Amino acid sequence: MKLVDHFQHGLDAPICLTWELTYACNLSCVHCLSSSGRRDPRELDTAECKAVIDELQRMQVFYVNIGGGEPTVRPDFWELVEYATAHQVGVKFSTNGVKITPERAGWLAASDYVDVQISLDGATPEVNDAVRGPGSFRTATTAMRNLADAGFRDFKISVVVTRQNAGQLDDFAAIAKEYGAQLRITRLRPSGRGADVWDELHPTAGQQRELYDWLVAHGEQVLTGDSFFHLNALGSTPLPGLNLCGAGRVVCLIDPIGDVYACPFAIHEEFLAGNVRSPGGFAQVWRGSPLFEKLRGPQSGGACASCSAFDSCRGGCMAAKFFTGLPLDGPDPECVQGHGEAALATVGAGSAPRPSGDHSHRTRAVPVRIGWGAPVTTPPDRACDASPLAGFRLSDRE
């Protein structure tokens, strides 16, 4: 039996859980998947967060991907990281680097079961800062230097592939090598504020082909978070990953107020499964949510089922389809066979669903002081959709 067959009907616990601890962020990235910026006053407090961690330990969740917002701006962030690792729940957190001082980098380098992911969306300040805000390239590279100097090897540099940076993949790889890091590239989704810029920023068909060829050549050294399985239809060489939408099956999202969504990229009431504050907590949501039961059931391939490439791409990304107004059993909007483009042409203007909850700053440019220089203006971070297979051995669940 293929590994994917073990996963398509769901597991007793998620392999990879994304947890956005706060919507607060010093930045205002134009493509922020959670429309972060301002803190929600209803967010889980320290005690509630620790109770969730206790529950994850009982469920034997391997690790959590912590994001936001910028999670490090929570006053209790480092306390929660220590609590999680002390309770056998590994932590990988995404950050724009704003709090990674030399002292904190040393603390991280000495910590067990903690990984760090620095967000960078351009190999040059001009490309990066156009998306993440003025000064954000300098903030990120300073954090990288601090981690490297502290001896933290193989931290992650996370890149969302856009039309503007798709030609910089070799440059990103060189940056990762310079700092002793590992490159991780992910797909741009039309989620959060990303819905407003997707048409402008998502890679062209030609760039998708170049990306596939680049991943075939370099994929063993690069993490992708299973972002690009829709590209498998381009050739006979499959890209690494699950090749399956893991929403509600092996992954899910907890947001700052405890709402549980099927997918980190589908923050919308249609994909809301429950709340960790409800009786039974997160375990009850994961194991008993009617939404998750539906997602784990047999799925129709719709029109895609008759395509010769269906077994390769499985119809693509649920969130990308939903937020561009396409049916969930329809083609991915970036379908490499061209079916997505044709389907998008039938979507009426303004008919695509809007992402739920806008926590953006009232203005998109927010001055912040990063601790080692003058005030800069910059944008927010994203949950790190790491591969759901990371750290997984089938024997662990048998």
PDB file of N, CA and C in Angstrom, residues 43-91:
ATOM      1  N   GLU A  43      -7.314  36.478  21.747  1.00  0.00           N
ATOM      2  CA  GLU A  43      -6.361  35.394  21.533  1.00  0.00           C
ATOM      3  C   GLU A  43      -6.141  34.580  22.813  1.00  0.00           C
ATOM      4  N   LEU A  44      -5.786  33.323  22.640  1.00  0.00           N
ATOM      5  CA  LEU A  44      -5.554  32.421  23.763  1.00  0.00           C
ATOM      6  C   LEU A  44      -4.490  33.003  24.675  1.00  0.00           C
ATOM      7  N   ASP A  45      -4.732  32.924  25.983  1.00  0.00           N
ATOM      8  CA  ASP A  45      -3.722  33.422  26.914  1.00  0.00           C
ATOM      9  C   ASP A  45      -2.687  32.333  27.189  1.00  0.00           C
ATOM     10  N   THR A  46      -1.723  32.645  28.033  1.00  0.00           N
ATOM     11  CA  THR A  46      -0.614  31.719  28.282  1.00  0.00           C
ATOM     12  C   THR A  46      -1.104  30.381  28.809  1.00  0.00           C
ATOM     13  N   ALA A  47      -1.997  30.417  29.786  1.00  0.00           N
ATOM     14  CA  ALA A  47      -2.496  29.176  30.379  1.00  0.00           C
ATOM     15  C   ALA A  47      -3.245  28.339  29.349  1.00  0.00           C
ATOM     16  N   GLU A  48      -4.048  28.989  28.509  1.00  0.00           N
ATOM     17  CA  GLU A  48      -4.788  28.253  27.482  1.00  0.00           C
ATOM     18  C   GLU A  48      -3.833  27.644  26.461  1.00  0.00           C
ATOM     19  N   CYS A  49      -2.783  28.372  26.099  1.00  0.00           N
ATOM     20  CA  CYS A  49      -1.797  27.835  25.156  1.00  0.00           C
ATOM     21  C   CYS A  49      -1.095  26.613  25.743  1.00  0.00           C
ATOM     22  N   LYS A  50      -0.755  26.688  27.019  1.00  0.00           N
ATOM     23  CA  LYS A  50      -0.097  25.552  27.658  1.00  0.00           C
ATOM     24  C   LYS A  50      -1.039  24.346  27.727  1.00  0.00           C
ATOM     25  N   ALA A  51      -2.331  24.601  27.920  1.00  0.00           N
ATOM     26  CA  ALA A  51      -3.301  23.497  27.934  1.00  0.00           C
ATOM     27  C   ALA A  51      -3.377  22.830  26.563  1.00  0.00           C
ATOM     28  N   VAL A  52      -3.290  23.622  25.492  1.00  0.00           N
ATOM     29  CA  VAL A  52      -3.271  23.044  24.156  1.00  0.00           C
ATOM     30  C   VAL A  52      -2.019  22.200  23.966  1.00  0.00           C
ATOM     31  N   ILE A  53      -0.880  22.701  24.435  1.00  0.00           N
ATOM     32  CA  ILE A  53       0.370  21.943  24.326  1.00  0.00           C
ATOM     33  C   ILE A  53       0.263  20.623  25.084  1.00  0.00           C
ATOM     34  N   ASP A  54      -0.328  20.655  26.269  1.00  0.00           N
ATOM     35  CA  ASP A  54      -0.530  19.415  27.029  1.00  0.00           C
ATOM     36  C   ASP A  54      -1.345  18.415  26.218  1.00  0.00           C
ATOM     37  N   GLU A  55      -2.354  18.924  25.538  1.00  0.00           N
ATOM     38  CA  GLU A  55      -3.217  18.057  24.739  1.00  0.00           C
ATOM     39  C   GLU A  55      -2.451  17.484  23.542  1.00  0.00           C
ATOM     40  N   LEU A  56      -1.635  18.306  22.907  1.00  0.00           N
ATOM     41  CA  LEU A  56      -0.834  17.834  21.786  1.00  0.00           C
ATOM     42  C   LEU A  56       0.148  16.757  22.233  1.00  0.00           C
ATOM     43  N   GLN A  57       0.695  16.911  23.430  1.00  0.00           N
ATOM     44  CA  GLN A  57       1.590  15.885  23.963  1.00  0.00           C
ATOM     45  C   GLN A  57       0.848  14.566  24.147  1.00  0.00           C
ATOM     46  N   ARG A  58      -0.368  14.629  24.683  1.00  0.00           N
ATOM     47  CA  ARG A  58      -1.150  13.411  24.882  1.00  0.00           C
ATOM     48  C   ARG A  58      -1.502  12.762  23.548  1.00  0.00           C
ATOM     49  N   MET A  59      -1.697  13.574  22.516  1.00  0.00           N
ATOM     50  CA  MET A  59      -2.042  13.055  21.190  1.00  0.00           C
ATOM     51  C   MET A  59      -0.813  12.610  20.404  1.00  0.00           C
ATOM     52  N   GLN A  60       0.368  12.845  20.964  1.00  0.00           N
ATOM     53  CA  GLN A  60       1.636  12.479  20.338  1.00  0.00           C
ATOM     54  C   GLN A  60       1.846  13.207  19.005  1.00  0.00           C
ATOM     55  N   VAL A  61       1.475  14.490  18.987  1.00  0.00           N
ATOM     56  CA  VAL A  61       1.766  15.321  17.820  1.00  0.00           C
ATOM     57  C   VAL A  61       3.266  15.527  17.759  1.00  0.00           C
ATOM     58  N   PHE A  62       3.864  15.321  16.586  1.00  0.00           N
ATOM     59  CA  PHE A  62       5.318  15.376  16.448  1.00  0.00           C
ATOM     60  C   PHE A  62       5.868  16.764  16.735  1.00  0.00           C
ATOM     61  N   TYR A  63       5.298  17.754  16.083  1.00  0.00           N
ATOM     62  CA  TYR A  63       5.779  19.119  16.284  1.00  0.00           C
ATOM     63  C   TYR A  63       4.720  20.091  15.794  1.00  0.00           C
ATOM     64  N   VAL A  64       4.884  21.350  16.174  1.00  0.00           N
ATOM     65  CA  VAL A  64       3.987  22.400  15.705  1.00  0.00           C
ATOM     66  C   VAL A  64       4.783  23.413  14.898  1.00  0.00           C
ATOM     67  N   ASN A  65       4.150  23.911  13.847  1.00  0.00           N
ATOM     68  CA  ASN A  65       4.680  25.030  13.076  1.00  0.00           C
ATOM     69  C   ASN A  65       4.024  26.288  13.617  1.00  0.00           C
ATOM     70  N   ILE A  66       4.786  27.108  14.301  1.00  0.00           N
ATOM     71  CA  ILE A  66       4.215  28.303  14.908  1.00  0.00           C
ATOM     72  C   ILE A  66       4.457  29.497  13.992  1.00  0.00           C
ATOM     73  N   GLY A  67       3.384  30.228  13.743  1.00  0.00           N
ATOM     74  CA  GLY A  67       3.483  31.403  12.900  1.00  0.00           C
ATOM     75  C   GLY A  67       2.572  32.494  13.385  1.00  0.00           C
ATOM     76  N   GLY A  68       2.131  33.324  12.461  1.00  0.00           N
ATOM     77  CA  GLY A  68       1.293  34.443  12.831  1.00  0.00           C
ATOM     78  C   GLY A  68       0.804  35.170  11.586  1.00  0.00           C
ATOM     79  N   GLY A  69       0.829  36.486  11.659  1.00  0.00           N
ATOM     80  CA  GLY A  69       1.484  37.366  12.595  1.00  0.00           C
ATOM     81  C   GLY A  69       2.969  37.066  12.761  1.00  0.00           C
ATOM     82  N   GLU A  70       3.544  37.836  13.640  1.00  0.00           N
ATOM     83  CA  GLU A  70       4.931  37.626  14.047  1.00  0.00           C
ATOM     84  C   GLU A  70       4.911  37.059  15.459  1.00  0.00           C
ATOM     85  N   PRO A  71       5.084  35.735  15.601  1.00  0.00           N
ATOM     86  CA  PRO A  71       4.872  35.099  16.913  1.00  0.00           C
ATOM     87  C   PRO A  71       5.806  35.608  17.997  1.00  0.00           C
ATOM     88  N   THR A  72       7.016  36.050  17.620  1.00  0.00           N
ATOM     89  CA  THR A  72       7.983  36.449  18.645  1.00  0.00           C
ATOM     90  C   THR A  72       7.609  37.746  19.351  1.00  0.00           C
ATOM     91  N   VAL A  73       6.596  38.469  18.857  1.00  0.00           N
ATOM     92  CA  VAL A  73       6.201  39.694  19.548  1.00  0.00           C
ATOM     93  C   VAL A  73       5.285  39.401  20.727  1.00  0.00           C
ATOM     94  N   ARG A  74       4.792  38.163  20.834  1.00  0.00           N
ATOM     95  CA  ARG A  74       4.031  37.805  22.036  1.00  0.00           C
ATOM     96  C   ARG A  74       4.977  37.781  23.222  1.00  0.00           C
ATOM     97  N   PRO A  75       4.643  38.455  24.312  1.00  0.00           N
ATOM     98  CA  PRO A  75       5.547  38.493  25.471  1.00  0.00           C
ATOM     99  C   PRO A  75       5.864  37.117  26.040  1.00  0.00           C
ATOM    100  N   ASP A  76       4.954  36.156  25.864  1.00  0.00           N
ATOM    101  CA  ASP A  76       5.168  34.822  26.431  1.00  0.00           C
ATOM    102  C   ASP A  76       5.693  33.830  25.396  1.00  0.00           C
ATOM    103  N   PHE A  77       6.127  34.305  24.232  1.00  0.00           N
ATOM    104  CA  PHE A  77       6.503  33.388  23.157  1.00  0.00           C
ATOM    105  C   PHE A  77       7.606  32.432  23.575  1.00  0.00           C
ATOM    106  N   TRP A  78       8.699  32.955  24.107  1.00  0.00           N
ATOM    107  CA  TRP A  78       9.831  32.087  24.455  1.00  0.00           C
ATOM    108  C   TRP A  78       9.461  31.132  25.588  1.00  0.00           C
ATOM    109  N   GLU A  79       8.598  31.585  26.485  1.00  0.00           N
ATOM    110  CA  GLU A  79       8.107  30.714  27.555  1.00  0.00           C
ATOM    111  C   GLU A  79       7.320  29.545  26.970  1.00  0.00           C
ATOM    112  N   LEU A  80       6.498  29.819  25.961  1.00  0.00           N
ATOM    113  CA  LEU A  80       5.706  28.764  25.338  1.00  0.00           C
ATOM    114  C   LEU A  80       6.581  27.794  24.558  1.00  0.00           C
ATOM    115  N   VAL A  81       7.634  28.303  23.917  1.00  0.00           N
ATOM    116  CA  VAL A  81       8.568  27.423  23.218  1.00  0.00           C
ATOM    117  C   VAL A  81       9.230  26.467  24.205  1.00  0.00           C
ATOM    118  N   GLU A  82       9.678  27.003  25.319  1.00  0.00           N
ATOM    119  CA  GLU A  82      10.317  26.155  26.338  1.00  0.00           C
ATOM    120  C   GLU A  82       9.327  25.131  26.876  1.00  0.00           C
ATOM    121  N   TYR A  83       8.090  25.548  27.101  1.00  0.00           N
ATOM    122  CA  TYR A  83       7.093  24.637  27.646  1.00  0.00           C
ATOM    123  C   TYR A  83       6.810  23.506  26.666  1.00  0.00           C
ATOM    124  N   ALA A  84       6.680  23.847  25.384  1.00  0.00           N
ATOM    125  CA  ALA A  84       6.390  22.828  24.381  1.00  0.00           C
ATOM    126  C   ALA A  84       7.511  21.801  24.292  1.00  0.00           C
ATOM    127  N   THR A  85       8.750  22.250  24.186  1.00  0.00           N
ATOM    128  CA  THR A  85       9.860  21.304  24.038  1.00  0.00           C
ATOM    129  C   THR A  85      10.049  20.472  25.298  1.00  0.00           C
ATOM    130  N   ALA A  86       9.743  21.046  26.459  1.00  0.00           N
ATOM    131  CA  ALA A  86       9.831  20.284  27.705  1.00  0.00           C
ATOM    132  C   ALA A  86       8.749  19.213  27.775  1.00  0.00           C
ATOM    133  N   HIS A  87       7.719  19.355  26.954  1.00  0.00           N
ATOM    134  CA  HIS A  87       6.626  18.380  26.920  1.00  0.00           C
ATOM    135  C   HIS A  87       6.622  17.579  25.617  1.00  0.00           C
ATOM    136  N   GLN A  88       7.811  17.395  25.051  1.00  0.00           N
ATOM    137  CA  GLN A  88       8.017  16.529  23.883  1.00  0.00           C
ATOM    138  C   GLN A  88       7.235  16.961  22.639  1.00  0.00           C
ATOM    139  N   VAL A  89       6.968  18.245  22.523  1.00  0.00           N
ATOM    140  CA  VAL A  89       6.353  18.783  21.321  1.00  0.00           C
ATOM    141  C   VAL A  89       7.377  19.706  20.671  1.00  0.00           C
ATOM    142  N   GLY A  90       7.942  19.255  19.562  1.00  0.00           N
ATOM    143  CA  GLY A  90       8.937  20.070  18.883  1.00  0.00           C
ATOM    144  C   GLY A  90       8.324  21.338  18.308  1.00  0.00           C
ATOM    145  N   VAL A  91       9.143  22.358  18.134  1.00  0.00           N
ATOM    146  CA  VAL A  91       8.672  23.658  17.647  1.00  0.00           C
ATOM    147  C   VAL A  91       9.485  24.091  16.436  1.00  0.00           C
TER     148      VAL A  91
END
